[in-house]
Coordinates of C-alpha atoms in Angstrom, one line a residue:
Chain A
X1 CA 20.6 19.4 2.4
X2 CA 16.8 18.9 2.0
X3 CA 17.2 14.8 2.2
X4 CA 19.4 15.9 5.8
X5 CA 16.2 17.8 7.3
X6 CA 13.7 15.5 6.1
X7 CA 15.6 12.6 7.2
X8 CA 16.0 14.5 10.4
X9 CA 12.7 15.5 10.9
X10 CA 11.9 12.0 10.7
X11 CA 14.5 10.8 13.0
X12 CA 13.4 13.7 15.7
X13 CA 9.8 12.5 15.4
X14 CA 10.2 9.2 16.5
X15 CA 12.6 10.1 19.2
X16 CA 10.1 12.2 20.4
X17 CA 7.4 9.4 20.3
X18 CA 9.3 7.2 22.5
X19 CA 10.1 10.1 25.1
X20 CA 6.0 9.8 25.5
X21 CA 6.0 6.2 25.7
X22 CA 8.3 6.0 28.1
X23 CA 6.9 8.5 29.8
X24 CA 3.7 6.7 29.6
X25 CA 5.0 3.6 30.7
X26 CA 6.7 5.7 33.9
X27 CA 2.7 7.0 34.9
X28 CA 1.6 3.8 34.8
X29 CA 3.9 1.6 36.3
X30 CA 3.8 3.6 39.3
X31 CA 0.1 3.7 39.0
X32 CA -2.1 1.1 41.0
X33 CA -3.3 0.0 44.5
X34 CA 0.5 0.4 45.8
X35 CA 1.3 3.6 44.4
X36 CA 5.5 3.7 43.7
X37 CA 6.4 7.7 43.0
X38 CA 8.1 7.6 39.4
X39 CA 12.0 8.4 41.3
X40 CA 12.0 5.6 43.0
X41 CA 11.3 3.6 39.9
X42 CA 14.1 4.9 38.1
X43 CA 16.5 4.0 40.9
X44 CA 15.3 0.9 41.5
X45 CA 15.7 0.3 37.2
X46 CA 18.7 2.3 37.4
X47 CA 20.2 -0.3 40.2
X48 CA 18.7 -3.7 39.1
X49 CA 20.6 -2.5 35.5
X50 CA 23.6 -2.7 37.3
X51 CA 24.0 0.8 36.3
X52 CA 24.1 2.6 39.6
X53 CA 23.9 1.3 43.5
X54 CA 21.1 3.9 45.5
X55 CA 20.8 2.6 48.8
X56 CA 17.3 1.5 48.9
X57 CA 14.5 3.7 50.3
X58 CA 12.0 1.7 49.5
X59 CA 10.4 -2.1 50.7
X60 CA 11.0 -4.8 49.1
X61 CA 7.7 -5.8 48.3
X62 CA 8.1 -3.1 46.3
X63 CA 10.4 -4.1 43.7
X64 CA 8.3 -7.7 43.7
X65 CA 5.5 -5.4 43.2
X66 CA 7.5 -3.8 39.7
X67 CA 9.0 -6.1 38.6
X68 CA 7.2 -9.1 39.2
X69 CA 3.8 -7.7 38.2
X70 CA 3.5 -4.0 37.1
X71 CA 6.8 -3.8 34.2
X72 CA 5.5 -7.3 32.4
X73 CA 2.3 -6.0 32.1
X74 CA 3.3 -2.5 31.2
X75 CA 5.9 -3.8 28.6
X76 CA 3.6 -6.6 27.0
X77 CA 0.8 -3.3 26.7
X78 CA 3.0 -1.6 24.7
X79 CA 4.5 -4.5 22.6
X80 CA 0.2 -5.5 22.2
X81 CA 0.2 -1.6 20.7
X82 CA 3.1 -1.8 19.1
X83 CA 2.2 -4.7 17.3
X84 CA -1.7 -4.2 16.6
X85 CA -0.6 -0.5 15.1
X86 CA 1.6 -1.8 12.7
X87 CA -0.4 -4.7 11.6
X88 CA -3.2 -1.9 11.5
X89 CA -0.7 0.5 8.7
X90 CA 0.6 -3.1 7.1
X91 CA -2.7 -4.1 5.9
X92 CA -4.6 -0.8 5.7
X93 CA -1.4 -0.1 3.1
X94 CA -2.1 -3.3 1.0
X95 CA -5.9 -3.3 1.2
X96 CA -5.2 0.4 0.2
X97 CA -8.1 0.6 2.6
X98 CA -8.1 3.0 5.2
X99 CA -10.6 1.0 7.6
X100 CA -8.9 -2.3 8.1
X101 CA -7.7 -3.1 11.3
X102 CA -6.9 -6.2 12.4
X103 CA -10.0 -6.7 14.5
X104 CA -12.3 -5.5 11.9
X105 CA -10.8 -7.8 8.8
X106 CA -11.0 -10.9 11.2
X107 CA -7.4 -11.5 11.9
X108 CA -7.5 -10.9 15.2
X109 CA -10.2 -13.7 15.3
X110 CA -8.3 -16.4 13.6
X111 CA -5.7 -15.4 16.0
X112 CA -7.9 -16.5 18.7
X113 CA -9.2 -19.1 17.2
X114 CA -6.0 -21.0 16.9
X115 CA -4.8 -20.2 20.5
X116 CA -7.6 -21.6 21.8
X117 CA -7.7 -24.5 19.6
X118 CA -4.1 -25.2 21.0
X119 CA -4.8 -24.5 24.5
X120 CA -7.8 -26.9 23.8
X121 CA -5.1 -30.1 23.0
X122 CA -4.8 -32.8 25.5
X123 CA -0.9 -31.8 25.4
X124 CA 0.7 -31.7 28.9
X125 CA 4.0 -30.9 27.7
X126 CA 4.6 -27.5 29.3
X127 CA 7.3 -26.6 26.5
X128 CA 5.5 -28.6 23.5
X129 CA 2.2 -26.0 24.5
X130 CA 4.0 -23.0 25.2
X131 CA 5.4 -23.0 21.5
X132 CA 2.1 -24.2 20.0
X133 CA 0.0 -21.5 21.2
X134 CA 1.2 -18.8 18.9
X135 CA 2.3 -21.0 16.6
X136 CA -1.3 -21.7 16.3
X137 CA -2.1 -18.3 16.8
X138 CA -0.4 -17.0 14.1
X139 CA -1.4 -19.6 11.4
X140 CA -5.0 -19.1 12.2
X141 CA -4.0 -15.3 12.0
X142 CA -2.8 -16.3 8.2
X143 CA -5.7 -18.4 7.4
X144 CA -8.7 -15.8 8.0
X145 CA -6.9 -13.2 6.1
X146 CA -6.5 -14.5 3.5
X147 CA -10.2 -16.1 3.6
X148 CA -11.1 -12.6 3.8
X149 CA -9.0 -11.0 1.4
X150 CA -10.6 -13.5 -1.2
X151 CA -13.8 -13.0 -0.3
X152 CA -13.8 -9.5 -0.6
X153 CA -12.0 -9.1 -3.3
X154 CA -14.0 -8.2 -6.7
X155 CA -12.3 -7.1 -9.7
X156 CA -8.6 -7.0 -8.7
X157 CA -9.8 -4.4 -5.8
X158 CA -10.6 -5.1 -2.4
X159 CA -14.3 -2.4 -1.6
X160 CA -14.4 -1.3 1.7
X161 CA -17.8 -2.5 2.8
X162 CA -17.4 -5.9 0.7
X163 CA -13.6 -6.1 3.2
X164 CA -16.4 -5.0 6.7
X165 CA -18.9 -7.9 5.3
X166 CA -16.0 -10.3 4.5
X167 CA -14.0 -9.4 8.2
X168 CA -17.2 -9.5 9.8
X169 CA -18.7 -13.0 9.0
X170 CA -15.1 -14.8 9.3
X171 CA -14.9 -13.0 13.0
X172 CA -18.2 -14.1 13.8
X173 CA -18.3 -17.9 12.5
X174 CA -15.1 -18.7 13.9
X175 CA -16.5 -17.1 17.6
X176 CA -19.1 -19.6 17.2
X177 CA -17.5 -22.4 15.7
X178 CA -15.3 -21.8 19.0
X179 CA -18.0 -21.6 21.3
X180 CA -19.4 -24.8 20.4
X181 CA -16.1 -26.8 20.7
X182 CA -16.1 -25.3 24.1
X183 CA -19.4 -26.9 24.9
X184 CA -18.2 -30.3 22.8
X185 CA -15.2 -30.3 24.8
X186 CA -17.5 -30.4 28.4
X187 CA -14.7 -28.4 30.3
X188 CA -17.9 -25.0 31.0
X189 CA -14.6 -23.7 32.8
X190 CA -12.9 -22.6 29.8
X191 CA -15.7 -20.5 29.3
X192 CA -14.3 -18.0 31.6
X193 CA -11.2 -18.2 30.0
X194 CA -12.2 -17.9 26.4
X195 CA -14.9 -15.0 27.4
X196 CA -12.1 -12.9 28.7
X197 CA -10.2 -13.7 25.9
X198 CA -13.0 -12.6 23.6
X199 CA -13.3 -9.2 25.7
X200 CA -9.4 -8.6 25.3
X201 CA -6.7 -7.7 28.3
X202 CA -3.5 -7.9 28.6
X203 CA -2.7 -11.6 30.8
X204 CA 0.7 -11.7 31.0
X205 CA 2.3 -13.5 34.6
X206 CA 6.4 -12.7 34.7
X207 CA 8.6 -12.5 31.9
X208 CA 8.6 -16.2 30.3
X209 CA 6.4 -14.6 27.5
X210 CA 7.5 -11.5 26.8
X211 CA 10.9 -13.1 26.9
X212 CA 9.3 -15.0 23.5
X213 CA 7.0 -12.6 22.2
X214 CA 8.6 -9.2 22.5
X215 CA 11.1 -10.6 19.3
X216 CA 8.9 -11.9 17.3
X217 CA 7.4 -8.0 17.8
X218 CA 10.1 -6.2 17.3
X219 CA 11.9 -8.5 14.9
X220 CA 7.9 -8.0 13.0
X221 CA 7.9 -4.3 13.2
X222 CA 12.0 -3.3 11.5
X223 CA 10.8 -6.5 9.2
X224 CA 7.9 -4.3 8.2
X225 CA 9.5 -0.4 7.9
X226 CA 11.8 -2.8 4.9
X227 CA 8.4 -2.7 3.2
X228 CA 7.6 0.5 3.5
X229 CA 8.4 2.4 0.5
X230 CA 6.8 -0.8 -1.4
X231 CA 3.7 -0.4 0.6
X232 CA 4.1 4.1 -0.6
X233 CA 4.3 1.7 -4.3
X234 CA 1.4 -0.5 -3.3
X235 CA -0.3 2.7 -2.8
X236 CA -1.1 2.8 -6.6
X237 CA -3.2 0.2 -6.6
X238 CA -1.2 -3.6 -8.1
X239 CA -1.1 -2.6 -11.5
X240 CA 1.0 0.7 -10.3
X241 CA 3.0 -0.9 -8.1
X242 CA 4.4 -3.4 -10.9
X243 CA 4.5 -0.5 -13.2
X244 CA 6.8 0.5 -10.6
X245 CA 8.9 -2.8 -10.9
X246 CA 7.0 -4.4 -6.8
X247 CA 6.6 -8.2 -7.3
X248 CA 3.2 -7.4 -6.6
X249 CA 2.1 -11.3 -5.5
X250 CA 5.3 -11.5 -3.6
X251 CA 4.5 -8.2 -1.1
X252 CA 1.5 -8.8 -0.6
X253 CA 2.1 -12.4 0.7
X254 CA 4.5 -10.5 2.9
X255 CA 2.4 -8.3 4.3
X256 CA -0.3 -9.9 4.9
X257 CA 2.2 -12.8 6.1
X258 CA 3.9 -10.1 8.7
X259 CA 0.6 -8.4 9.6
X260 CA -0.6 -11.9 10.8
X261 CA 2.4 -12.4 12.7
X262 CA 1.9 -9.3 14.8
X263 CA -1.7 -10.3 15.3
X264 CA -1.2 -13.1 15.7
X265 CA 2.1 -12.4 18.6
X266 CA -0.2 -9.3 19.9
X267 CA -3.4 -11.5 20.5
X268 CA -0.8 -14.7 22.3
X269 CA -0.5 -12.1 25.3
X270 CA -4.2 -10.1 25.1
X271 CA -6.9 -11.5 23.6
X272 CA -8.7 -9.5 21.4
X273 CA -8.2 -6.1 21.2
X274 CA -9.9 -4.0 18.6
X275 CA -9.6 -0.7 17.0
X276 CA -6.1 0.2 18.2
X277 CA -4.8 -1.0 14.0
X278 CA -7.6 1.7 13.1
X279 CA -7.3 4.4 15.6
X280 CA -3.6 5.2 15.8
X281 CA -2.5 4.8 12.1
X282 CA -6.0 7.2 11.3
X283 CA -4.7 9.7 13.9
X284 CA -0.9 9.1 12.9
X285 CA -1.6 9.9 9.4
X286 CA -3.5 13.3 10.1
X287 CA -0.8 14.9 11.8
X288 CA 2.6 13.2 9.5
X289 CA 1.2 12.3 6.4
X290 CA 0.3 8.8 4.4
X291 CA 4.3 7.8 3.8
X292 CA 4.9 4.4 5.2
X293 CA 8.5 5.5 6.3
X294 CA 7.2 7.6 8.9
X295 CA 3.7 6.5 9.0
X296 CA 4.7 2.7 9.9
X297 CA 7.6 3.2 13.3
X298 CA 5.8 6.1 14.6
X299 CA 2.0 4.4 14.4
X300 CA 4.2 1.1 17.0
X301 CA 5.4 3.9 19.0
X302 CA 1.9 5.6 19.3
X303 CA 0.0 2.1 19.6
X304 CA 1.8 0.8 22.2
X305 CA 1.4 4.4 24.4
X306 CA -1.9 4.6 23.5
X307 CA -2.6 0.6 25.0
X308 CA -0.4 1.2 27.9
X309 CA -2.7 3.8 28.7
X310 CA -6.2 2.6 27.9
X311 CA -4.7 -0.5 30.4
X312 CA -3.9 1.9 33.4
X313 CA -7.4 3.2 32.5
X314 CA -9.0 -0.8 32.9
X315 CA -7.2 -2.3 36.0
X316 CA -7.7 1.9 37.8
X317 CA -11.0 3.1 36.7
X318 CA -12.7 0.8 38.1
X319 CA -9.7 -0.8 41.1
X320 CA -10.0 -3.2 42.2
X321 CA -12.5 -4.6 39.7
X322 CA -10.9 -5.0 36.1
X323 CA -12.5 -3.5 33.5
X324 CA -11.6 -5.7 29.9
X325 CA -8.9 -3.7 27.5
X326 CA -11.5 -4.1 24.9
X327 CA -14.0 -2.6 26.2
X328 CA -11.5 0.9 26.7
X329 CA -10.1 0.0 22.9
X330 CA -12.9 -0.7 21.5
X331 CA -15.6 2.5 23.7
X332 CA -12.6 4.8 22.1
X333 CA -12.3 3.2 18.9
X334 CA -15.5 2.2 17.7
X335 CA -17.3 6.2 17.8
X336 CA -14.3 6.8 15.5
X337 CA -14.8 4.5 13.6
X338 CA -18.0 5.0 12.5
X339 CA -17.6 8.7 12.6
X340 CA -14.9 7.8 9.9
X341 CA -17.1 5.5 8.2
X342 CA -19.5 9.0 7.2
X343 CA -17.4 11.1 7.1
X344 CA -14.7 9.6 4.1
X345 CA -18.0 7.5 2.6
X346 CA -17.3 9.6 -0.5
X347 CA -12.9 9.0 -0.6
X348 CA -13.5 5.0 0.4
X349 CA -16.0 4.8 -2.5
X350 CA -13.3 3.2 -5.4
Chain B
X1 CA 14.6 -1.7 -28.9
X2 CA 11.0 -3.3 -29.0
X3 CA 10.4 -6.4 -30.8
X4 CA 7.3 -8.2 -31.0
X5 CA 7.4 -11.5 -32.4
X6 CA 4.0 -13.5 -33.1
X7 CA 2.8 -12.6 -29.7
X8 CA -1.1 -14.0 -28.7
X9 CA -2.4 -12.9 -26.2
X10 CA -6.2 -13.8 -24.4
X11 CA -7.7 -13.2 -21.6
X12 CA -8.8 -16.6 -20.1
X13 CA -10.6 -18.3 -23.4
X14 CA -11.5 -14.7 -25.2
X15 CA -8.8 -14.1 -27.5
X16 CA -7.5 -10.7 -27.6
X17 CA -4.3 -10.2 -29.4
X18 CA -3.1 -12.4 -32.7
X19 CA 0.1 -13.5 -34.6
X20 CA 1.4 -9.6 -33.7
X21 CA 4.5 -8.8 -35.4
X22 CA 5.9 -5.7 -34.1
X23 CA 9.4 -3.7 -34.3
X24 CA 9.7 -0.2 -32.8
X25 CA 12.9 1.7 -33.3
X26 CA 14.9 3.6 -30.1
X27 CA 13.1 6.9 -30.3
X28 CA 10.4 6.1 -32.1
X29 CA 6.7 8.0 -31.4
X30 CA 4.1 5.4 -31.7
X31 CA 0.4 6.1 -31.7
X32 CA -1.4 2.7 -31.2
X33 CA -5.5 3.9 -33.1
X34 CA -7.7 1.3 -33.1
X35 CA -12.3 0.8 -31.8
X36 CA -12.5 0.3 -28.1
X37 CA -11.9 -3.6 -27.9
X38 CA -9.3 -3.6 -30.0
X39 CA -6.4 -4.7 -28.3
X40 CA -4.5 -1.5 -28.0
X41 CA -4.6 -1.1 -24.1
X42 CA -3.9 -5.0 -24.4
X43 CA -0.9 -4.2 -26.2
X44 CA 0.2 -2.1 -23.9
X45 CA 0.0 -3.8 -21.0
X46 CA 2.1 -6.4 -22.4
X47 CA 5.0 -3.8 -23.2
X48 CA 5.2 -3.0 -19.8
X49 CA 5.5 -6.7 -19.0
X50 CA 2.8 -6.4 -16.5
X51 CA 0.5 -9.0 -18.8
X52 CA 2.6 -12.1 -20.6
X53 CA 2.1 -13.5 -24.1
X54 CA 0.1 -16.3 -24.4
X55 CA 1.9 -17.0 -27.5
X56 CA 5.2 -15.6 -28.9
X57 CA 7.6 -13.0 -27.2
X58 CA 8.6 -9.7 -26.6
X59 CA 12.0 -8.6 -27.0
X60 CA 13.5 -5.4 -24.6
X61 CA 17.2 -4.5 -26.1
X62 CA 17.8 -7.6 -27.3
X63 CA 16.1 -9.4 -23.3
X64 CA 12.4 -11.7 -23.4
X65 CA 10.8 -9.0 -21.6
X66 CA 9.2 -12.2 -20.1
X67 CA 12.5 -13.7 -18.5
X68 CA 13.4 -9.9 -16.9
X69 CA 12.7 -9.1 -13.2
X70 CA 10.0 -6.3 -12.9
X71 CA 12.8 -4.1 -11.1
X72 CA 14.5 -4.1 -13.9
X73 CA 11.8 -4.0 -16.6
X74 CA 10.5 -0.6 -14.5
X75 CA 14.1 0.9 -14.7
X76 CA 13.8 1.1 -18.6
X77 CA 10.1 1.5 -19.1
X78 CA 7.7 3.7 -17.1
X79 CA 3.7 3.4 -18.4
X80 CA 1.5 6.3 -17.6
X81 CA -2.3 4.6 -17.1
X82 CA -5.2 6.2 -17.9
X83 CA -6.1 6.6 -14.4
X84 CA -4.9 6.0 -11.2
X85 CA -7.1 6.4 -7.9
X86 CA -4.8 7.3 -4.4
X87 CA -6.7 6.1 -1.5
X88 CA -4.6 7.8 1.2
X89 CA -3.7 11.6 1.7
X90 CA -0.1 11.3 -0.5
X91 CA 1.0 15.0 -2.1
X92 CA 2.2 15.8 -5.3
X93 CA 6.7 15.2 -4.7
X94 CA 5.7 12.1 -2.2
X95 CA 3.7 10.6 -5.8
X96 CA 6.6 11.7 -7.9
X97 CA 8.9 10.4 -6.2
X98 CA 7.6 7.1 -6.6
X99 CA 8.5 6.8 -9.7
X100 CA 12.1 6.7 -8.2
X101 CA 10.9 3.1 -6.7
X102 CA 13.0 0.7 -9.1
X103 CA 16.0 2.5 -8.2
X104 CA 16.0 2.3 -4.5
X105 CA 17.5 -0.5 -3.1
X106 CA 15.7 -2.9 0.2
X107 CA 18.0 -1.1 3.1
X108 CA 17.7 2.7 1.8
X109 CA 16.0 5.1 1.3
X110 CA 16.1 8.2 -1.7
X111 CA 19.3 9.7 -2.0
X112 CA 20.3 13.5 -3.6
X113 CA 20.1 11.9 -6.7
X114 CA 17.0 10.9 -6.5
X115 CA 15.7 14.1 -5.2
X116 CA 16.6 16.0 -8.0
X117 CA 15.5 13.6 -10.6
X118 CA 12.2 14.8 -8.9
X119 CA 12.3 18.1 -8.7
X120 CA 13.2 18.4 -12.3
X121 CA 10.4 16.1 -13.0
X122 CA 8.3 18.3 -11.5
X123 CA 10.0 21.4 -12.2
X124 CA 10.1 20.1 -16.4
X125 CA 6.1 19.2 -16.1
X126 CA 5.0 23.0 -14.4
X127 CA 3.8 21.9 -11.4
X128 CA 6.4 23.0 -9.4
X129 CA 4.1 25.4 -7.3
X130 CA 1.7 22.4 -6.3
X131 CA 4.2 20.0 -5.2
X132 CA 2.8 20.7 -1.6
X133 CA -0.7 19.4 -2.7
X134 CA -3.0 16.6 -2.1
X135 CA -2.6 14.5 -4.8
X136 CA -6.3 13.7 -5.1
X137 CA -6.8 17.5 -4.5
X138 CA -5.7 18.8 -7.6
X139 CA -7.6 18.7 -11.2
X140 CA -7.7 15.9 -13.3
X141 CA -5.6 17.1 -15.5
X142 CA -3.2 18.2 -12.6
X143 CA -3.4 14.6 -11.7
X144 CA -2.9 13.3 -14.8
X145 CA 0.3 15.8 -15.7
X146 CA 1.7 14.6 -12.4
X147 CA 1.3 10.6 -13.1
X148 CA 2.9 11.4 -16.2
X149 CA 5.7 13.6 -14.4
X150 CA 5.7 10.1 -12.0
X151 CA 7.1 8.3 -14.9
X152 CA 9.4 11.1 -15.6
X153 CA 11.5 10.1 -12.5
X154 CA 11.7 6.9 -13.4
X155 CA 14.0 8.1 -16.2
X156 CA 13.1 5.5 -18.8
X157 CA 13.8 5.2 -21.8
X158 CA 10.4 3.8 -22.9
X159 CA 7.9 5.3 -22.2
X160 CA 3.7 4.0 -22.9
X161 CA 0.9 5.8 -22.6
X162 CA -2.3 4.5 -22.2
X163 CA -5.0 7.5 -23.2
X164 CA -3.2 9.8 -22.1
X165 CA -6.1 12.8 -23.2
X166 CA -8.7 10.9 -22.5
X167 CA -10.9 12.9 -20.5
X168 CA -8.8 16.3 -20.6
X169 CA -9.4 20.0 -21.7
X170 CA -7.8 20.9 -25.1
X171 CA -5.5 22.8 -22.9
X172 CA -4.5 20.1 -20.8
X173 CA -4.2 17.6 -24.2
X174 CA -1.7 19.9 -25.7
X175 CA 0.2 20.4 -22.6
X176 CA 0.7 16.6 -21.8
X177 CA 1.7 15.4 -25.7
X178 CA 4.0 18.5 -26.1
X179 CA 5.6 17.4 -23.2
X180 CA 5.8 13.6 -24.3
X181 CA 6.9 15.4 -27.9
X182 CA 9.7 17.1 -26.4
X183 CA 10.8 14.1 -24.6
X184 CA 11.1 11.6 -27.5
X185 CA 12.4 15.0 -29.8
X186 CA 15.2 16.0 -26.7
X187 CA 15.9 13.1 -25.0
X188 CA 15.6 10.4 -27.2
X189 CA 12.5 8.6 -25.2
X190 CA 10.3 6.2 -27.0
X191 CA 7.1 7.1 -26.7
X192 CA 3.6 4.7 -27.5
X193 CA 0.8 5.9 -27.0
X194 CA -2.7 3.9 -27.4
X195 CA -5.0 6.8 -28.2
X196 CA -8.5 7.8 -29.3
X197 CA -8.0 11.2 -31.2
X198 CA -7.3 10.9 -34.9
X199 CA -6.8 13.9 -35.2
X200 CA -4.2 14.7 -32.1
X201 CA -2.2 11.6 -32.9
X202 CA -1.9 12.5 -37.0
X203 CA -0.5 15.8 -35.8
X204 CA 2.1 15.1 -32.9
X205 CA 3.3 11.4 -33.9
X206 CA 5.0 10.0 -36.6
X207 CA 4.3 6.7 -37.2
X208 CA 0.5 5.6 -36.5
X209 CA -0.5 1.8 -35.6
X210 CA -4.4 0.7 -36.8
X211 CA -5.7 -1.9 -35.0
X212 CA -9.0 -4.2 -35.5
X213 CA -10.0 -6.9 -34.2
X214 CA -6.8 -8.0 -32.1
X215 CA -4.6 -7.7 -35.1
X216 CA -2.3 -5.1 -36.7
X217 CA -4.4 -4.1 -39.8
X218 CA -2.3 -1.4 -41.4
X219 CA 1.1 0.7 -40.3
X220 CA 2.4 3.6 -41.6
X221 CA 2.6 7.7 -41.2
X222 CA -0.2 9.6 -40.3
X223 CA -0.4 11.1 -44.2
X224 CA -0.7 6.9 -45.6
X225 CA -2.3 5.6 -43.4
X226 CA -5.5 8.1 -42.2
X227 CA -7.6 7.9 -45.2
X228 CA -11.5 7.9 -45.3
X229 CA -11.5 4.4 -46.5
X230 CA -9.4 2.6 -44.2
X231 CA -11.1 4.6 -41.7
X232 CA -13.9 4.1 -42.7
X233 CA -13.4 0.2 -42.6
X234 CA -11.6 -0.1 -39.5
X235 CA -14.2 2.0 -37.2
X236 CA -17.6 1.3 -39.1
X237 CA -18.1 5.5 -39.8
X238 CA -17.9 7.2 -42.6
X239 CA -15.7 10.8 -42.7
X240 CA -13.9 13.5 -44.3
X241 CA -9.8 13.7 -44.5
X242 CA -8.8 17.1 -45.1
X243 CA -5.3 18.6 -44.2
X244 CA -5.0 20.6 -40.8
X245 CA -4.4 23.7 -41.7
X246 CA -1.3 25.1 -40.4
X247 CA 0.2 21.4 -39.6
X248 CA -0.3 19.8 -42.9
X249 CA -1.0 16.9 -41.3
X250 CA -4.1 14.9 -41.7
X251 CA -7.7 16.1 -40.1
X252 CA -9.7 13.6 -40.1
X253 CA -13.9 14.9 -39.8
X254 CA -16.5 12.7 -38.4
X255 CA -20.1 12.9 -41.1
X256 CA -22.9 12.3 -38.5
X257 CA -25.0 9.2 -39.5
X258 CA -28.8 11.7 -39.1

């Protein structure tokens, strides 16, 4: 009886969060230079899916705006948010460190580094470079996180301060090398691209990129959910987890690999968007508890809604000018990070 | 049940255990005694399979421990370490539920049966009123009990304890060891515990193994083993051994050097 109640509770929470996410997305697609009413959006979408046949009360341009510009962008935002929040949960669980975040521990910078290198390679075949960027981003993310992890480890533990310092140092180094290489390349026009990449903003044109990245992110989150009960066991530390039958080395690689994959997938659509992986899992943990089996999917949905709204702010606040998305998340996230660091100073010393 | 054959162990180049030979039968209650650094904790870790012997083999129910899967070992052997730190706000029930980890499959969460085992373990340990409290907010003694409950949720055949009573007040010491003794008597759980307090060991354990510098110095029952001469030789401390007025077990009193 109790199990069913618990299971139903979990499902209910996720359904509710899913509904909130859909609502946020609906609001986000309806707002812009040309407002489209939510009702019209629903009718257009149902028509497009072939479910219904409402006679169009909207101009054809509205359809183009919705399906070619806004919807891809909003879906990309949701995917980026879900991926970064899930990666945050994975890294925090594995490092047993509630301050870990793909941006803070250098994974995002690694992904950006890999992606930019791939973009600069003189490969003109479109489909090749298209596949190369995400792969390079993944390798960059994995390389950076392994480096930070090994640098930050002190006697089998990953203390918060050494993790933050290692993450900062690696991020700074990778960014510096990046700018150096761009300067070397003698293509100053790249600087502007890289600059906006580092500031973070959702950049997708049409559906092509989403069709490739979405399965990666959704698959990654589903796979991460299967790791959830082992992440719970890893909360006891490597030794404690081993006593519970966990193959610690294998799990760590799986978690780092998945976290890097999710980060790289997000970075390839948005550049560096910080603090999502920190703020979202923290807030969710506070409300719903620490059990990763609920924390992970709930954080993914909340993260998605968070970035959908943040991106809405980014493109409407100073319209027609656009604020980089990374600026919005940092303005919200950085003070929160500092607050956590101060408040939990004692708790986080282990 | 457990057969340690000619086991050596070193951390890097530092040798810790030498030629350990030890046979523990099912249902025994064994205490590992010895000075700091004599290899007690290392032996516990070897028995749990998280450390591998540098030489020799450890057999668990006839299988070589090093060839068993971690999960397989955890379904049989539970460990209560000295202390766990918990970075996240899990409540007591969730922590005890972690003990079911070796029985969960990749694709399914805990079932009715797992829940029942967890509730029983919490009940047995006497923490039912606290089961919704956060683990990190419990007192040291309550936390140690919760960890013991987690180990019990593994339904182990072998229970390994590393200084289970260190840092606890006498009330919690007695509670924990009473409970371990009960498990040993009533459910036939084989218990091996590293312990510092010679008197607690004498009261609760039937068989004591005295380690000195990584070797087994003596192995026997408390009455024959806990003599002033033996203790002085192993711990380099003068003691007076008398009889516990109630349990009749040996009682060791230290003699201060001042």
